[in-house]
Tab-separated table of C-alpha atoms in Angstrom:
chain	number	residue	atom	x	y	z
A	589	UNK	CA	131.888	79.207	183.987
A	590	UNK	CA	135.534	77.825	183.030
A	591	UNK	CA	134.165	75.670	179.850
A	592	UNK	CA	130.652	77.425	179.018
A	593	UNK	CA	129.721	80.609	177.012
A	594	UNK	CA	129.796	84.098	178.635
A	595	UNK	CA	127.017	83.946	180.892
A	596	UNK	CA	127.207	87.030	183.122
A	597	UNK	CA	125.070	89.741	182.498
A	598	UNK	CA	125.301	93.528	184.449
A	599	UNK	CA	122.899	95.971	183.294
A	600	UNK	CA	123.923	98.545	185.850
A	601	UNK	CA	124.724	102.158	183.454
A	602	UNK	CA	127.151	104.646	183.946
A	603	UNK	CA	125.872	107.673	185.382
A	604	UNK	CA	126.374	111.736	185.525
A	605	UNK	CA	125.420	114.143	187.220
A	606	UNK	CA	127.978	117.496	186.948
A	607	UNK	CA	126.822	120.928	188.546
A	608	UNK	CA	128.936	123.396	187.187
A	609	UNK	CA	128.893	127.382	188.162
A	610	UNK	CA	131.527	130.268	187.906
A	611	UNK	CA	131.144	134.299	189.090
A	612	UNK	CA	133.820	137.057	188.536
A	613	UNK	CA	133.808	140.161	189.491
A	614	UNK	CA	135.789	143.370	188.037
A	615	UNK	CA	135.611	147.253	189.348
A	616	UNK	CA	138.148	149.989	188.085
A	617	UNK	CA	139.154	152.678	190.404
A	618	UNK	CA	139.599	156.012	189.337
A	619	UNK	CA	143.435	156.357	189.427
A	620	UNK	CA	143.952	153.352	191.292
A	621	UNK	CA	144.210	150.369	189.486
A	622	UNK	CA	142.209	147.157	188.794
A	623	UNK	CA	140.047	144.510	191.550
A	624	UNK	CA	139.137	141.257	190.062
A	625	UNK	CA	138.334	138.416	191.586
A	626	UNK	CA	137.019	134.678	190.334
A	627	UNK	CA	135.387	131.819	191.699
A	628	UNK	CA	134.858	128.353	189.735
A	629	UNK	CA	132.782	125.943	191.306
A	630	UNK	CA	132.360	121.788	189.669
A	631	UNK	CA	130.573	118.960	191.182
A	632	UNK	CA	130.622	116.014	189.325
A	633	UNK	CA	129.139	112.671	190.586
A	634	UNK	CA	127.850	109.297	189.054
A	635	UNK	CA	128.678	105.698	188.615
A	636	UNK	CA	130.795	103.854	186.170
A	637	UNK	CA	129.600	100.652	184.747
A	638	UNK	CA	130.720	97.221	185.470
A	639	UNK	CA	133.202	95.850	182.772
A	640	UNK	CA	133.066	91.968	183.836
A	641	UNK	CA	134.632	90.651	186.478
A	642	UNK	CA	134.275	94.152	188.251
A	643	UNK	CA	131.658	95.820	189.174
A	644	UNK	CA	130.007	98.872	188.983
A	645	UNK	CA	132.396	102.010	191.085
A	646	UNK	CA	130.887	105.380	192.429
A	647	UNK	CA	133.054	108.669	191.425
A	648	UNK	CA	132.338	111.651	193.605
A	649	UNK	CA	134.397	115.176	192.633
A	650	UNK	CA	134.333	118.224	193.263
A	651	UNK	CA	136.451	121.130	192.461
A	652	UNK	CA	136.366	124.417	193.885
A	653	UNK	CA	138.948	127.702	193.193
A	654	UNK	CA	138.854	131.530	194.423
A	655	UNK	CA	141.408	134.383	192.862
A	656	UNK	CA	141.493	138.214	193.667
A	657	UNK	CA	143.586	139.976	191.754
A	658	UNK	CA	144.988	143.683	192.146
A	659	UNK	CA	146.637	145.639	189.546
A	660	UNK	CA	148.050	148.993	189.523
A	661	UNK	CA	149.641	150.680	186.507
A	662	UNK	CA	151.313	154.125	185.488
A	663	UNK	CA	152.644	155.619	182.477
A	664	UNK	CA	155.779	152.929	182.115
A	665	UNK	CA	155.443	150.474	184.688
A	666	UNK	CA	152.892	147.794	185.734
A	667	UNK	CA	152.079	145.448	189.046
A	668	UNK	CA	149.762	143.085	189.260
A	669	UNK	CA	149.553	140.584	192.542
A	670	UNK	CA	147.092	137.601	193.210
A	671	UNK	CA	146.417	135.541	195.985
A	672	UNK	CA	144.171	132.214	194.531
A	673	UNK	CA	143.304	128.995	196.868
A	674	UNK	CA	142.035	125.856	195.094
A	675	UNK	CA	140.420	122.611	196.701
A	676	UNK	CA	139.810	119.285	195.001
A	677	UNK	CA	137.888	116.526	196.926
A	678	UNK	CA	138.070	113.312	195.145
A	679	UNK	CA	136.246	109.769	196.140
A	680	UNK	CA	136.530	106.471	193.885
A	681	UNK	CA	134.370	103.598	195.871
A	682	UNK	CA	132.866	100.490	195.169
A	683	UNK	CA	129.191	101.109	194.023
A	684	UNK	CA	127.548	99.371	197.036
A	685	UNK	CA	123.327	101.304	197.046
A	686	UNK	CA	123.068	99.560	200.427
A	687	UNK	CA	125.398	99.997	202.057
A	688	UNK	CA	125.706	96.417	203.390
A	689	UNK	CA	129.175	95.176	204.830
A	690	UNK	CA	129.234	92.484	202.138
A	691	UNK	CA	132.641	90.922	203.299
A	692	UNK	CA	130.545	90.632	207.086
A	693	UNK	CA	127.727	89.116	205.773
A	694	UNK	CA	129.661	86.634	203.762
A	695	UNK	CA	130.686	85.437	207.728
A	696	UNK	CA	134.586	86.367	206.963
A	697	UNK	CA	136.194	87.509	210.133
A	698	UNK	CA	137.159	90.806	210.445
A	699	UNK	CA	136.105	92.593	207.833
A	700	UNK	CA	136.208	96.014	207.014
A	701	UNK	CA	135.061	98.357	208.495
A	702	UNK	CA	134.871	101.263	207.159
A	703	UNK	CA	132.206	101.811	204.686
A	704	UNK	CA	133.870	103.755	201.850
A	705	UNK	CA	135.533	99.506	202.033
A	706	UNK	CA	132.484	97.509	202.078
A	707	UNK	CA	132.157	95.385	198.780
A	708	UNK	CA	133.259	91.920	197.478
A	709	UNK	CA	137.132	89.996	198.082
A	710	UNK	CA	138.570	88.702	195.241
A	711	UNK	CA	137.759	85.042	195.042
A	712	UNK	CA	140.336	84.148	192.338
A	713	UNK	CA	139.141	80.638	191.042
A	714	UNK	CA	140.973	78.363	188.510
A	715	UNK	CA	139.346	78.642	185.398
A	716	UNK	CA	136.743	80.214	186.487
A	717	UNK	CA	136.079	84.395	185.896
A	718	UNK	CA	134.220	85.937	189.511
A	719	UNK	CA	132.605	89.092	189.910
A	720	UNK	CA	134.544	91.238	192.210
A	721	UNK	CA	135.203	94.990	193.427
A	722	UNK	CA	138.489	96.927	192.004
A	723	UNK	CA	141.162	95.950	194.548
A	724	UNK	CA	142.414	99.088	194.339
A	725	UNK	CA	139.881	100.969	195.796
A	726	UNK	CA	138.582	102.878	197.433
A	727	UNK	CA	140.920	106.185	197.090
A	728	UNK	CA	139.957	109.065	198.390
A	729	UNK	CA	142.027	112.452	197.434
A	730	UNK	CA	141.492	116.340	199.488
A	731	UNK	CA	143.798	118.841	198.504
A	732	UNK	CA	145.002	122.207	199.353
A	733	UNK	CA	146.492	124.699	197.348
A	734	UNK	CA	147.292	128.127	198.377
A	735	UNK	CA	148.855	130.663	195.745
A	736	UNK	CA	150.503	134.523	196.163
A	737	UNK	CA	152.194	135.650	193.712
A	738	UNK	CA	153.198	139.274	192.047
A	739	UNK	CA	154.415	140.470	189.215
A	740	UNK	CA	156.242	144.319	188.593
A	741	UNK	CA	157.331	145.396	185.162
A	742	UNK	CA	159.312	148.127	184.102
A	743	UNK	CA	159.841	149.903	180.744
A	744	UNK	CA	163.353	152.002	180.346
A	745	UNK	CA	163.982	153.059	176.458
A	746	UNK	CA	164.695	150.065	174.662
A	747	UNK	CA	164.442	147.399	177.757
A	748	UNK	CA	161.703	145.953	179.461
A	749	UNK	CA	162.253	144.603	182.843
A	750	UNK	CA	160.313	141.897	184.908
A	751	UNK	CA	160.361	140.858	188.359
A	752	UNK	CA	158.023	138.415	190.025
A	753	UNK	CA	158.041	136.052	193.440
A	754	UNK	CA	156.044	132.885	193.679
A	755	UNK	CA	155.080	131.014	196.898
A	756	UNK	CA	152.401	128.028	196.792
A	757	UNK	CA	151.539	126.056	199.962
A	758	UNK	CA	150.734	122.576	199.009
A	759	UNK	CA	148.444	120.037	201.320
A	760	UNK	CA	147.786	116.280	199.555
A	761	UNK	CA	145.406	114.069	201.840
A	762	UNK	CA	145.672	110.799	200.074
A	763	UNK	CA	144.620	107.518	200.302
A	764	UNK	CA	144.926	104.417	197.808
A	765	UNK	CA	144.068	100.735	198.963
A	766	UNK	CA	145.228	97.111	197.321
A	767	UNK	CA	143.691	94.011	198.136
A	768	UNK	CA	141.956	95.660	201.740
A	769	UNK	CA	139.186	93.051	201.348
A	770	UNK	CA	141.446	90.257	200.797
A	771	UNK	CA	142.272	87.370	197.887
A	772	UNK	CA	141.609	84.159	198.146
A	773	UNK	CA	143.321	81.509	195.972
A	774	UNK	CA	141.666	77.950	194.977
A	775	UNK	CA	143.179	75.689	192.278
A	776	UNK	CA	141.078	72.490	193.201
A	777	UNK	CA	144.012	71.204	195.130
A	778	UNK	CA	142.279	69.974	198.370
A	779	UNK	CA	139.290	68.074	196.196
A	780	UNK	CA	142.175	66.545	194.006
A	781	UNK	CA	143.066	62.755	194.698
A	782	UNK	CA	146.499	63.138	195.582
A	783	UNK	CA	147.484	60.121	193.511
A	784	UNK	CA	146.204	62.050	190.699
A	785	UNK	CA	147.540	65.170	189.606
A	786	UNK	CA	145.430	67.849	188.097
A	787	UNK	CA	142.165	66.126	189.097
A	788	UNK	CA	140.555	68.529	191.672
A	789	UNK	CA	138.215	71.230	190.769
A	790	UNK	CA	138.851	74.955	192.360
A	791	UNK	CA	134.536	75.085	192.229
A	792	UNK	CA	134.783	72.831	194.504
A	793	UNK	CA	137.558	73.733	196.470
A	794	UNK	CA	135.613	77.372	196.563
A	795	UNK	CA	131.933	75.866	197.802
A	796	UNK	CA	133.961	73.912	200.620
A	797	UNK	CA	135.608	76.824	201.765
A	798	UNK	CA	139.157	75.728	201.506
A	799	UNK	CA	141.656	78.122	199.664
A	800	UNK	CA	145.061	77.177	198.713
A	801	UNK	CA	146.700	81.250	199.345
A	802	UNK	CA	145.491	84.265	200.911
A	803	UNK	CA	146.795	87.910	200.682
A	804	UNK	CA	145.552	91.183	201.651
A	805	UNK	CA	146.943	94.575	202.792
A	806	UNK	CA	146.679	95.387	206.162
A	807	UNK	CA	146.400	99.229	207.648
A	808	UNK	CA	145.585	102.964	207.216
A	809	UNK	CA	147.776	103.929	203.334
A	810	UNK	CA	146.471	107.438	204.546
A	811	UNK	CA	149.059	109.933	204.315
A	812	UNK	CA	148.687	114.041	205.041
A	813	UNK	CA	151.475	115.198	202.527
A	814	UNK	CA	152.755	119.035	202.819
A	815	UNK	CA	155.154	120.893	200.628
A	816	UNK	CA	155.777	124.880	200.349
A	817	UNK	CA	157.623	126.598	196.754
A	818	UNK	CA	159.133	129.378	196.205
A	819	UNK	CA	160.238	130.875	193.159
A	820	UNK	CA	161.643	134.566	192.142
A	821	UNK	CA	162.513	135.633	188.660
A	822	UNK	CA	163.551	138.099	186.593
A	823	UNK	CA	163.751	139.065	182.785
A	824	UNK	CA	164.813	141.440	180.369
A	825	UNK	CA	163.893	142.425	177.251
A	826	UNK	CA	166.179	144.496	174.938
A	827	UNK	CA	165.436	145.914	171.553
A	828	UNK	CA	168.874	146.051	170.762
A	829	UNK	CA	167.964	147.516	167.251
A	830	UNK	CA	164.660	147.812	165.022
A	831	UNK	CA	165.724	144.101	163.857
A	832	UNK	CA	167.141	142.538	166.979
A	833	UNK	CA	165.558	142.003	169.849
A	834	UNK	CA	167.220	139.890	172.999
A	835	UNK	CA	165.327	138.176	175.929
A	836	UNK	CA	167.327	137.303	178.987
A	837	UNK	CA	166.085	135.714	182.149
A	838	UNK	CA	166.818	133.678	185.136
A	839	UNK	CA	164.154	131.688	187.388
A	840	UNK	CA	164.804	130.421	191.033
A	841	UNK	CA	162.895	128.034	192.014
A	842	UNK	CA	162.984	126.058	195.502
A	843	UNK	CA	160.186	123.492	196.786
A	844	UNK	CA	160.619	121.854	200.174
A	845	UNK	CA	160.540	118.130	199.898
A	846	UNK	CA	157.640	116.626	201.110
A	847	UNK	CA	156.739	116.211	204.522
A	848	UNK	CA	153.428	114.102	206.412
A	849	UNK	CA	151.828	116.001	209.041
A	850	UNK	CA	151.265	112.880	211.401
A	851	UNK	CA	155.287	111.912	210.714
A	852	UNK	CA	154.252	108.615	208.666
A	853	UNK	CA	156.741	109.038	206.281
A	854	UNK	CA	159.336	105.400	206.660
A	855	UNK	CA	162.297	105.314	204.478
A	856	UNK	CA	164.948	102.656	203.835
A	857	UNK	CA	168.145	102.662	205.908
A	858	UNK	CA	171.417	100.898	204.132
A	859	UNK	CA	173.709	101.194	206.973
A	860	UNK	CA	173.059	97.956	208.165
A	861	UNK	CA	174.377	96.329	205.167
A	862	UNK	CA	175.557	93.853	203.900
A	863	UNK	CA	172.442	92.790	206.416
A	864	UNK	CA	168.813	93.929	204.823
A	865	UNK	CA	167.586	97.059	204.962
A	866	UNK	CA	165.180	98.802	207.445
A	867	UNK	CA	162.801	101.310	207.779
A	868	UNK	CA	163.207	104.154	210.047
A	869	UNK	CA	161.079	107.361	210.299
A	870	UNK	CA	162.300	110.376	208.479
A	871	UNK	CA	161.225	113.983	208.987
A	872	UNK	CA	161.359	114.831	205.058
A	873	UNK	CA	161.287	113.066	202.016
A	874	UNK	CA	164.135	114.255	200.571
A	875	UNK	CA	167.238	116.751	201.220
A	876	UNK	CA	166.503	120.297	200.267
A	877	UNK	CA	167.722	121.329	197.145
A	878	UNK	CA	168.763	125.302	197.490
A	879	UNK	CA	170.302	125.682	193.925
A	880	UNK	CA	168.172	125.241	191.031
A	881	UNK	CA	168.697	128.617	188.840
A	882	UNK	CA	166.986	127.927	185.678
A	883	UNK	CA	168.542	130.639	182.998
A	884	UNK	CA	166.609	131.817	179.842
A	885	UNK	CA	167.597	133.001	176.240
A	886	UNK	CA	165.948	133.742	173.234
A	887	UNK	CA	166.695	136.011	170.291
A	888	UNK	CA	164.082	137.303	167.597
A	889	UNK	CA	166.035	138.849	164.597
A	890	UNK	CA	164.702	140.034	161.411
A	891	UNK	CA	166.942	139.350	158.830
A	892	UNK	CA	168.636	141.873	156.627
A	893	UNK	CA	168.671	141.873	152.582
A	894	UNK	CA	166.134	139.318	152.692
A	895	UNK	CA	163.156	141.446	152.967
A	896	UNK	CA	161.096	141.232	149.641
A	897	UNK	CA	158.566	143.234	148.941
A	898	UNK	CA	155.530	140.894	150.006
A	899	UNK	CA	157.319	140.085	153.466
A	900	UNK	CA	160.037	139.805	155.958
A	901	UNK	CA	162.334	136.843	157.022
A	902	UNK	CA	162.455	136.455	160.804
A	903	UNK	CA	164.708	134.334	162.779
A	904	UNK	CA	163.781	133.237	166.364
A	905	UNK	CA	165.900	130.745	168.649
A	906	UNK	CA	165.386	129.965	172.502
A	907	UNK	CA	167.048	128.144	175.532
A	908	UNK	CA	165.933	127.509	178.829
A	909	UNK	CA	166.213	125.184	181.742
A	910	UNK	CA	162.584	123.955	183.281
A	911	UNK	CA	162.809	121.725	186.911
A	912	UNK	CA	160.475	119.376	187.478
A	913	UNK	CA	160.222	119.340	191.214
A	914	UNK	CA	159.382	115.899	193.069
A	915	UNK	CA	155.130	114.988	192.532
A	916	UNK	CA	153.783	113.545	195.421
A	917	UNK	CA	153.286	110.265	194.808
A	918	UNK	CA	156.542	109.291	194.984
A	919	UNK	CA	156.460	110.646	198.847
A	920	UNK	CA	153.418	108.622	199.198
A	921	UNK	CA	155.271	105.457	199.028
A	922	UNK	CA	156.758	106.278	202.182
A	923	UNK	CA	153.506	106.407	203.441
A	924	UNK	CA	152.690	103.130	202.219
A	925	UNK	CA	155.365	101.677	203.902
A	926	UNK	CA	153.231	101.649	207.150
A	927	UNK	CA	151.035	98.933	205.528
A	928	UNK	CA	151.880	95.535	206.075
A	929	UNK	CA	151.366	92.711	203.823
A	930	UNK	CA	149.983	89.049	204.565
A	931	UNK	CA	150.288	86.272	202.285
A	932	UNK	CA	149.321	83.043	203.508
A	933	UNK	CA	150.094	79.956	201.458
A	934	UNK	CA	149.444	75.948	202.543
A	935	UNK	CA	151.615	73.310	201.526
A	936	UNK	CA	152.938	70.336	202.555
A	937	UNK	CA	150.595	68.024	204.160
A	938	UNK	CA	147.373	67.898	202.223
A	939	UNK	CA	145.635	68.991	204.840
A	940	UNK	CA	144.112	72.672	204.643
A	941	UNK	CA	144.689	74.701	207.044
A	942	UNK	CA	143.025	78.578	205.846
A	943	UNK	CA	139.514	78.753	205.119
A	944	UNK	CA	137.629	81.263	203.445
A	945	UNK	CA	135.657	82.726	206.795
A	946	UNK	CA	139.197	82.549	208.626
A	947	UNK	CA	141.862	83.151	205.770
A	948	UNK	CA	144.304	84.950	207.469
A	949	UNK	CA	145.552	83.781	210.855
A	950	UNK	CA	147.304	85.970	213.266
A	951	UNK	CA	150.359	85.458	214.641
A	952	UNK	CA	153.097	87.517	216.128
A	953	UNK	CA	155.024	87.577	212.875
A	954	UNK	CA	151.961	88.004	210.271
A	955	UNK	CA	152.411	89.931	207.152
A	956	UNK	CA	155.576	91.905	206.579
A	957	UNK	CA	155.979	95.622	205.518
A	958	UNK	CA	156.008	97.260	201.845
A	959	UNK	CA	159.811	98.395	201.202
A	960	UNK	CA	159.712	101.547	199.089
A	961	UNK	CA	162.696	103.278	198.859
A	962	UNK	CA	163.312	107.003	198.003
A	963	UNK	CA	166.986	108.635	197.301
A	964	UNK	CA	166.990	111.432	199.593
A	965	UNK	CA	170.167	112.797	198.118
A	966	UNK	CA	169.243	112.895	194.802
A	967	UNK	CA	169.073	116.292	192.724
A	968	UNK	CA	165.925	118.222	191.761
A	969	UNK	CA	165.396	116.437	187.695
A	970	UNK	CA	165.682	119.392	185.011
A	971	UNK	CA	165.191	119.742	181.229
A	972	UNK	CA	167.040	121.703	179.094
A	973	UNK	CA	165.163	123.075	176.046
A	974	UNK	CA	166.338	125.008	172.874
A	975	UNK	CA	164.248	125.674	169.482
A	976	UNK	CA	165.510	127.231	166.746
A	977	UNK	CA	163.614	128.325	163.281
A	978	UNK	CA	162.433	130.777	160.251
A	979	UNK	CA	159.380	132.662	159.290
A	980	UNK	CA	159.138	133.868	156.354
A	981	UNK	CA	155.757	136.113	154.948
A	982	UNK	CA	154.775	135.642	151.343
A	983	UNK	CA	152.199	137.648	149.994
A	984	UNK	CA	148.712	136.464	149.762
A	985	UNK	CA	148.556	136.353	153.895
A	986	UNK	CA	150.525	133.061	153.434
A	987	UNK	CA	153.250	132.031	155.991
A	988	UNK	CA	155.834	129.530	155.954
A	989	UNK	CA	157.795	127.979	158.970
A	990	UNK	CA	160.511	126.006	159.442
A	991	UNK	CA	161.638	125.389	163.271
A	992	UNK	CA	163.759	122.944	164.867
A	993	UNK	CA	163.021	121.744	168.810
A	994	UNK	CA	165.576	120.161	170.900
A	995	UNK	CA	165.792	118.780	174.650
């Protein structure tokens, strides 16, 4: 209660339970090369405790990844390829042991239905602190990742060359909720005598039924995200002398911007200004961006006339530019904007008009859609990175280093 001590008590523990197992497998052929293969498996599932005013939430995960691996080797070159796939399964829910439609029973019309959804609204009561499920849940995550890759070097004298190609296929099934069960507002204002300000009591206003606001979210924030990357590289590294060695490099790298593979994806249109915004279905998240060479640099040079006779003085330095390709959950607000949001407030008269069993009234105009907005010209983001420093070997296995790091 609003004026009394803490008096809510949930004795409900957090629980474990993780299965974990992995398996690999090598063979060497005679004269021709290396099979390996690996297979992780995790399964984790339990409950978190309540931390008052929420309750208890169920965690289910479970992880899952496969590699095989070939490599093949001669006297001065090497190639190794792999082709990996990886699947993560991910579901955050209201603990409810029942499995009762708590929402139905309550007698609020329609309720959800789906029973990953079933738990308590949020009865949000001046002065008051109620027990509740997170509003955020539940989520539910399943994704897909499927890796090639190979790798060739090559060893010529006093350079070492590397070339390698990169191509992941991406799949994100995601879904995150807000508010699906509903919030329902009461301030005490319809027990209140109107003469009176600040004289009605929301306990009150809860037991009759009568809430001053109402929001929830309204449909599916399910969204089937795909993306494929590619990447090629290649790098050199030249022993120049005994004391100088060079590393040069460039990386490719292209991803495709996100797409959903029902078409959900609603972005804003600003043509229509200086009138608001709308949303209008787009095919990709984003413009592909077909130029993002990311060069490399570094230099390790041993220092001449330095060299005592405990040690040697060694200079390395670096540069190299890293993208950082769009994460999904910025796509995923374009999902979102398929959800529509309903807030009902009463004012004016003094009479109420929403009630707890029937907070949110339908009409032709009810609730009005989330407006996320992505830039679909906007360039892939980058870093740039450079380090610099000194090693120097004392004797006594003792070694000092001073570096500098920059971005």
């Amino acid at each position: 209660s609003g004026g009394g001590a803490s008096n809510y008590m949930d004795a409900t523990p957090s629980t474990n339970h993780l299965d974990s197992s992995s398996g690999r497998l090598d063979h060497q052929f005679q004269h021709a090369g290396l099979l390996f293969g690996r297979y992780t498996f995790n399964d984790d599932r339990g409950g978190v405790g309540g931390s008052f005013p929420v309750r208890p939430t169920s965690e289910m995960l479970l992880a899952q990844q496969a590699l095989v691996g070939y490599s093949l080797s001669g006297t001065v070159w090497n190639n190794e390829a792999r082709v990996s796939f990886a699947r993560l399964r991910l579901l955050d829910a209201p603990l409810n042991p029942g499995g009762e439609n708590i929402a139905a029973e309550l007698g609020i019309l329609n309720p959800p239905t789906d029973p990953s959804a079933f738990g308590l609204p949020y009865f949000f009561l001046s002065d008051y602190s109620t027990v509740t499920d997170y509003p955020t849940l539940p989520q539910t995550q399943r994704d897909n990742t499927l890796n090639l890759s190979d790798t060739f070097s090559l060893v010529r004298g006093k350079h070492t060359f590397r070339l390698g190609v990169d191509w992941v296929n991406f799949q994100m099934n995601y879904r995150q909720t807000n508010n699906l069960r509903g919030q329902y507002g009461y301030n005490g204002e319809w027990t209140a005598d109107q003469s009176l300000p600040n004289t009605g009591e929301a306990l009150a206003d809860f037991l009759l039924g009568f809430p001053l606001t109402t929001q929830r979210t309204v449909g599916s924030g399910q969204g089937y995200l795909r993306q494929k990357s590619y990447a090629l590289f290649a790098q050199q590294e030249w022993r120049v002398t005994p004391r100088l060695t060079l590393n040069l490099g460039v990386r490719y790298e292209y991803a495709s911007p996100f797409s959903d593979a029902r078409h959900q994806l609603l972005n804003l249109d600003y043509s229509t200004l200086p009138n608001p915004p709308r949303l209008v279905n787009i095919d990709q998240a984003a413009s592909p961006n077909r130029l993002n060479f990311a060069p490399r640099v570094g230099v390790a040079w041993r220092l001449p006339g330095l060299q005592a006779t405990h040690g040697d003085t060694v200079f390395r330095a670096g540069y190299g530019v890293y993208y950082a390709t769009e994460i999904a959950v910025e796509s995923y607000d374009l999902v979102l904007n398929n959800t529509h949001n309903e807030l009902n407030t009463t004012t004016g008269a003094g009479i109420p008009v929403l009630t707890t069993r029937d907070g949110f009234p339908v009409t032709s105009s009810t609730g009005f859609p989330s407006y996320f907005g992505l830039d679909q010209k906007a360039p892939t983001p980058y870093v740039q990175q450079w380090n610099g420093g000194v090693q120097h070997e004392f004797s006594g296995s003792v070694l000092f280093e001073a570096a500098y790091i920059g971005s």
